[in-house]
Tab-separated table of C-alpha atoms in Angstrom:
chain	number	residue	atom	x	y	z
B	18	ARG	CA	0.094	-0.118	-0.338
B	19	CYS	CA	1.137	3.310	-0.589
B	20	ALA	CA	1.834	6.583	2.016
B	21	ALA	CA	-1.756	7.606	0.901
B	22	CYS	CA	-3.583	4.698	1.163
B	23	LYS	CA	-1.889	3.448	4.536
B	24	TYR	CA	-2.992	6.261	5.739
B	25	LEU	CA	-6.133	6.894	5.082
B	26	ARG	CA	-6.497	2.669	6.146
B	27	ARG	CA	-7.826	1.665	2.469
B	28	ARG	CA	-6.939	-1.352	0.522
B	29	CYS	CA	-4.386	0.650	-2.699
B	30	PRO	CA	-6.002	-0.049	-5.591
B	31	SER	CA	-3.760	-0.889	-8.349
B	32	ASP	CA	-4.652	2.876	-10.647
B	33	CYS	CA	-4.385	4.545	-7.322
B	34	ILE	CA	-3.825	8.413	-8.047
B	35	PHE	CA	-1.677	8.718	-5.198
B	36	SER	CA	0.536	5.319	-5.024
B	37	PRO	CA	2.779	6.908	-7.336
B	38	TYR	CA	3.758	10.189	-5.822
B	39	PHE	CA	3.754	9.141	-2.026
B	40	PRO	CA	5.974	5.964	-1.681
B	41	SER	CA	4.660	4.010	0.722
B	42	ASN	CA	8.801	4.957	2.645
B	43	ASN	CA	7.928	7.789	3.024
B	44	PRO	CA	4.560	8.466	5.498
B	45	ARG	CA	5.577	12.293	6.517
B	46	ARG	CA	5.282	13.396	3.041
B	47	PHE	CA	1.800	12.867	2.677
B	48	ALA	CA	0.879	13.616	6.085
B	49	CYS	CA	1.820	16.936	5.709
B	50	VAL	CA	-0.013	17.522	2.464
B	51	HIS	CA	-2.847	16.032	3.682
B	52	ARG	CA	-2.880	18.308	6.841
B	53	ILE	CA	-3.206	21.038	4.439
B	54	HIS	CA	-4.705	20.415	0.911
B	55	GLY	CA	-6.868	17.620	2.156
B	56	ALA	CA	-6.413	14.037	0.466
B	57	SER	CA	-9.301	14.373	-1.241
B	58	ASN	CA	-9.206	17.717	-2.578
B	59	VAL	CA	-4.839	16.274	-3.981
B	60	ALA	CA	-6.719	13.756	-4.885
B	61	LYS	CA	-9.091	15.578	-7.770
B	62	MET	CA	-5.851	18.142	-8.047
B	63	LEU	CA	-4.104	15.307	-9.517
B	64	GLN	CA	-6.826	13.797	-11.546
B	65	GLN	CA	-7.524	17.254	-13.471
B	66	LEU	CA	-3.798	17.009	-14.638
B	67	PRO	CA	-2.001	14.932	-17.325
B	68	ALA	CA	-0.116	11.921	-15.654
B	69	HIS	CA	2.881	13.605	-17.042
B	70	LEU	CA	2.806	16.469	-15.082
B	71	ARG	CA	1.327	15.065	-11.790
B	72	ALA	CA	4.896	14.712	-10.153
B	73	GLU	CA	5.821	17.858	-9.991
B	74	ALA	CA	2.537	18.792	-8.620
B	75	ALA	CA	2.456	16.677	-6.026
B	76	ASN	CA	6.292	17.873	-5.407
B	77	SER	CA	4.769	21.499	-5.407
B	78	LEU	CA	1.856	20.750	-3.195
B	79	TYR	CA	3.737	18.822	-0.928
B	80	TYR	CA	6.921	21.781	-0.529
B	81	GLU	CA	3.419	24.450	0.274
B	82	ALA	CA	1.977	21.912	2.520
B	83	GLN	CA	5.945	21.570	4.452
B	84	CYS	CA	5.626	25.935	4.252
B	85	ARG	CA	2.371	26.495	6.078
B	86	THR	CA	3.075	23.915	8.409
B	87	GLN	CA	6.596	25.445	9.306
B	88	ASP	CA	4.984	28.684	8.995
B	89	PRO	CA	0.555	28.771	9.563
B	90	VAL	CA	0.534	32.183	9.465
B	91	TYR	CA	2.093	32.623	5.311
B	92	GLY	CA	3.096	29.644	3.715
B	93	CYS	CA	4.911	29.988	1.332
B	94	VAL	CA	3.927	33.433	1.061
B	95	GLY	CA	5.887	34.333	3.294
B	96	ILE	CA	8.729	33.483	1.385
B	97	LEU	CA	7.838	35.288	-2.059
B	98	SER	CA	7.469	38.552	0.443
B	99	LEU	CA	11.267	38.122	1.304
B	100	LEU	CA	12.139	37.362	-1.892
B	101	HIS	CA	10.709	40.463	-2.670
B	102	GLN	CA	12.609	42.065	-0.171
B	103	GLN	CA	15.785	40.516	-1.540
B	104	ILE	CA	15.454	41.769	-5.050
B	105	HIS	CA	14.841	45.449	-3.845
B	106	SER	CA	18.096	44.828	-2.081
B	107	VAL	CA	19.756	43.975	-4.798
B	108	GLU	CA	18.721	45.991	-7.524
B	109	SER	CA	19.762	49.088	-4.959
B	110	GLN	CA	22.958	47.853	-4.151
B	111	LEU	CA	23.127	48.157	-8.364
B	112	ALA	CA	21.581	51.432	-9.159
B	113	LYS	CA	23.859	52.740	-6.621
B	114	THR	CA	26.703	51.190	-8.252
B	115	ARG	CA	25.428	51.913	-11.727
B	116	ALA	CA	25.768	55.713	-9.920
B	117	GLU	CA	28.880	55.629	-9.092
B	118	ILE	CA	30.128	54.494	-12.554
B	119	ALA	CA	28.428	57.483	-14.048
M	13	ARG	CA	-25.090	34.530	6.173
M	14	CYS	CA	-20.193	34.524	5.216
M	15	ALA	CA	-19.544	33.656	2.370
M	16	ALA	CA	-18.641	30.189	3.937
M	17	CYS	CA	-21.717	29.659	5.252
M	18	LYS	CA	-23.332	30.473	2.307
M	19	TYR	CA	-21.031	28.145	0.375
M	20	LEU	CA	-21.739	25.353	2.565
M	21	ARG	CA	-25.462	26.173	2.707
M	22	ARG	CA	-26.207	25.944	6.821
M	23	ARG	CA	-26.461	28.591	9.342
M	24	CYS	CA	-24.101	31.193	10.071
M	25	PRO	CA	-23.524	30.470	14.106
M	26	SER	CA	-22.496	34.051	15.558
M	27	ASP	CA	-18.326	32.597	16.761
M	28	CYS	CA	-18.231	31.127	12.919
M	29	ILE	CA	-14.354	31.122	12.120
M	30	PHE	CA	-14.835	32.316	8.550
M	31	SER	CA	-17.472	35.251	8.908
M	32	PRO	CA	-14.663	37.870	9.962
M	33	TYR	CA	-12.185	36.742	6.596
M	34	PHE	CA	-14.887	35.596	4.687
M	35	PRO	CA	-17.770	38.282	3.833
M	36	SER	CA	-20.920	37.748	1.990
M	37	ASN	CA	-20.169	40.519	-0.572
M	38	ASN	CA	-16.816	38.134	-1.836
M	39	PRO	CA	-18.296	35.033	-2.594
M	40	ARG	CA	-15.295	34.174	-4.864
M	41	ARG	CA	-12.376	33.980	-1.822
M	42	PHE	CA	-14.432	31.607	-0.325
M	43	ALA	CA	-14.834	29.256	-3.211
M	44	CYS	CA	-10.942	29.004	-4.626
M	45	VAL	CA	-9.867	28.696	-1.255
M	46	HIS	CA	-12.303	25.665	-0.665
M	47	ARG	CA	-11.550	24.359	-3.866
M	48	ILE	CA	-7.432	23.883	-2.916
M	49	HIS	CA	-7.448	23.527	1.076
M	50	GLY	CA	-10.435	22.524	1.630
M	51	ALA	CA	-13.782	24.537	4.053
M	52	SER	CA	-12.954	20.936	7.544
M	53	ASN	CA	-9.123	22.506	6.695
M	54	VAL	CA	-9.387	26.188	6.788
M	55	ALA	CA	-11.545	26.222	9.872
M	56	LYS	CA	-9.052	24.313	11.264
M	57	MET	CA	-5.659	26.081	10.695
M	58	LEU	CA	-8.529	29.240	11.457
M	59	GLN	CA	-8.669	27.320	14.761
M	60	GLN	CA	-5.347	26.945	15.847
M	61	LEU	CA	-4.437	30.769	15.486
M	62	PRO	CA	-4.590	32.951	17.481
M	63	ALA	CA	-6.969	35.852	17.080
M	64	HIS	CA	-5.706	38.464	15.656
M	65	LEU	CA	-3.251	36.342	12.918
M	66	ARG	CA	-6.448	34.746	11.557
M	67	ALA	CA	-6.615	37.734	8.671
M	68	GLU	CA	-3.702	37.116	7.620
M	69	ALA	CA	-3.080	33.880	7.379
M	70	ALA	CA	-7.259	34.001	5.166
M	71	ASN	CA	-5.274	36.082	2.949
M	72	SER	CA	-2.112	34.268	2.832
M	73	LEU	CA	-4.567	31.070	1.984
M	74	TYR	CA	-6.333	33.030	-0.561
M	75	TYR	CA	-2.705	34.327	-2.471
M	76	GLU	CA	-1.743	30.868	-2.714
M	77	ALA	CA	-5.451	29.309	-3.695
M	78	GLN	CA	-5.540	32.009	-6.230
M	79	CYS	CA	-2.210	31.024	-7.638
M	80	ARG	CA	-2.951	26.901	-7.621
M	81	THR	CA	-5.573	28.207	-9.962
M	82	GLN	CA	-4.317	30.097	-11.511
M	83	ASP	CA	-0.800	27.167	-12.813
M	84	PRO	CA	-2.645	24.186	-11.470
M	85	VAL	CA	1.470	21.975	-11.721
M	86	TYR	CA	3.006	24.380	-9.590
M	87	GLY	CA	0.901	27.094	-7.464
M	88	CYS	CA	2.796	30.167	-6.212
M	89	VAL	CA	6.015	27.712	-5.827
M	90	GLY	CA	6.033	28.539	-9.805
M	91	ILE	CA	6.120	32.777	-8.130
M	92	LEU	CA	9.064	31.559	-6.006
M	93	SER	CA	11.350	30.479	-8.650
M	94	LEU	CA	10.789	33.172	-10.848
M	95	LEU	CA	12.047	34.804	-8.485
M	96	HIS	CA	15.118	33.182	-7.106
M	97	GLN	CA	15.817	33.818	-10.979
M	98	GLN	CA	15.220	38.010	-11.152
M	99	ILE	CA	17.790	37.282	-8.077
M	100	HIS	CA	19.890	35.440	-9.473
M	101	SER	CA	19.882	37.416	-13.332
M	102	VAL	CA	20.382	41.272	-10.975
M	103	GLU	CA	22.974	39.549	-8.452
M	104	SER	CA	24.485	38.513	-12.066
M	105	GLN	CA	24.369	42.368	-13.551
M	106	LEU	CA	25.477	43.571	-10.404
M	107	ALA	CA	28.940	41.225	-10.060
M	108	LYS	CA	29.520	42.427	-13.524
M	109	THR	CA	28.781	45.461	-12.750
M	110	ARG	CA	31.575	45.694	-9.881
M	111	ALA	CA	33.702	44.457	-11.157
M	112	GLU	CA	33.775	46.915	-14.652
M	113	ILE	CA	34.617	49.166	-11.942
M	114	ALA	CA	37.874	46.819	-10.724
């Protein structure tokens, strides 16, 4: 059984939507995604995608869920703000350096 | 009734966890968050936070849900990648400009 089916205490069907992306050797990966997005939403989101994009989607859902677990208020939106600040800081250093040249 | 209780077709209790953050005049806001995170997960996440942080959490959950709706594969993790690229680009411009000075 994959990590999702083990967690949900159900039989893992041969065409399980979770099994390729939530292997049984990583139960925390599914638990984390389930806590933030909910198993049924994750299943729906994966099903709506063509098969070759599902692994990437599962990875990004896991990343989002990890961020939300670490920062329950801002999740990965907090990281977006930090990166925006970093861009502004480097851009202003660049402008300053260019002004020095001029 | 708030947007969440209207969507879930239930009575809006006086201590509704959704009502301060999902007003009835913006039904799409709740629908979007519900589709990505699920109403019960959102309720749980808000309840686990002190009241003064819930508005920010609801906003960041909505932002994440909008990103995921627009980009079902990467969600706001796609924006993180773009910002990382942008930082690298500005940093290399800065390094180049500094090298010119030297």
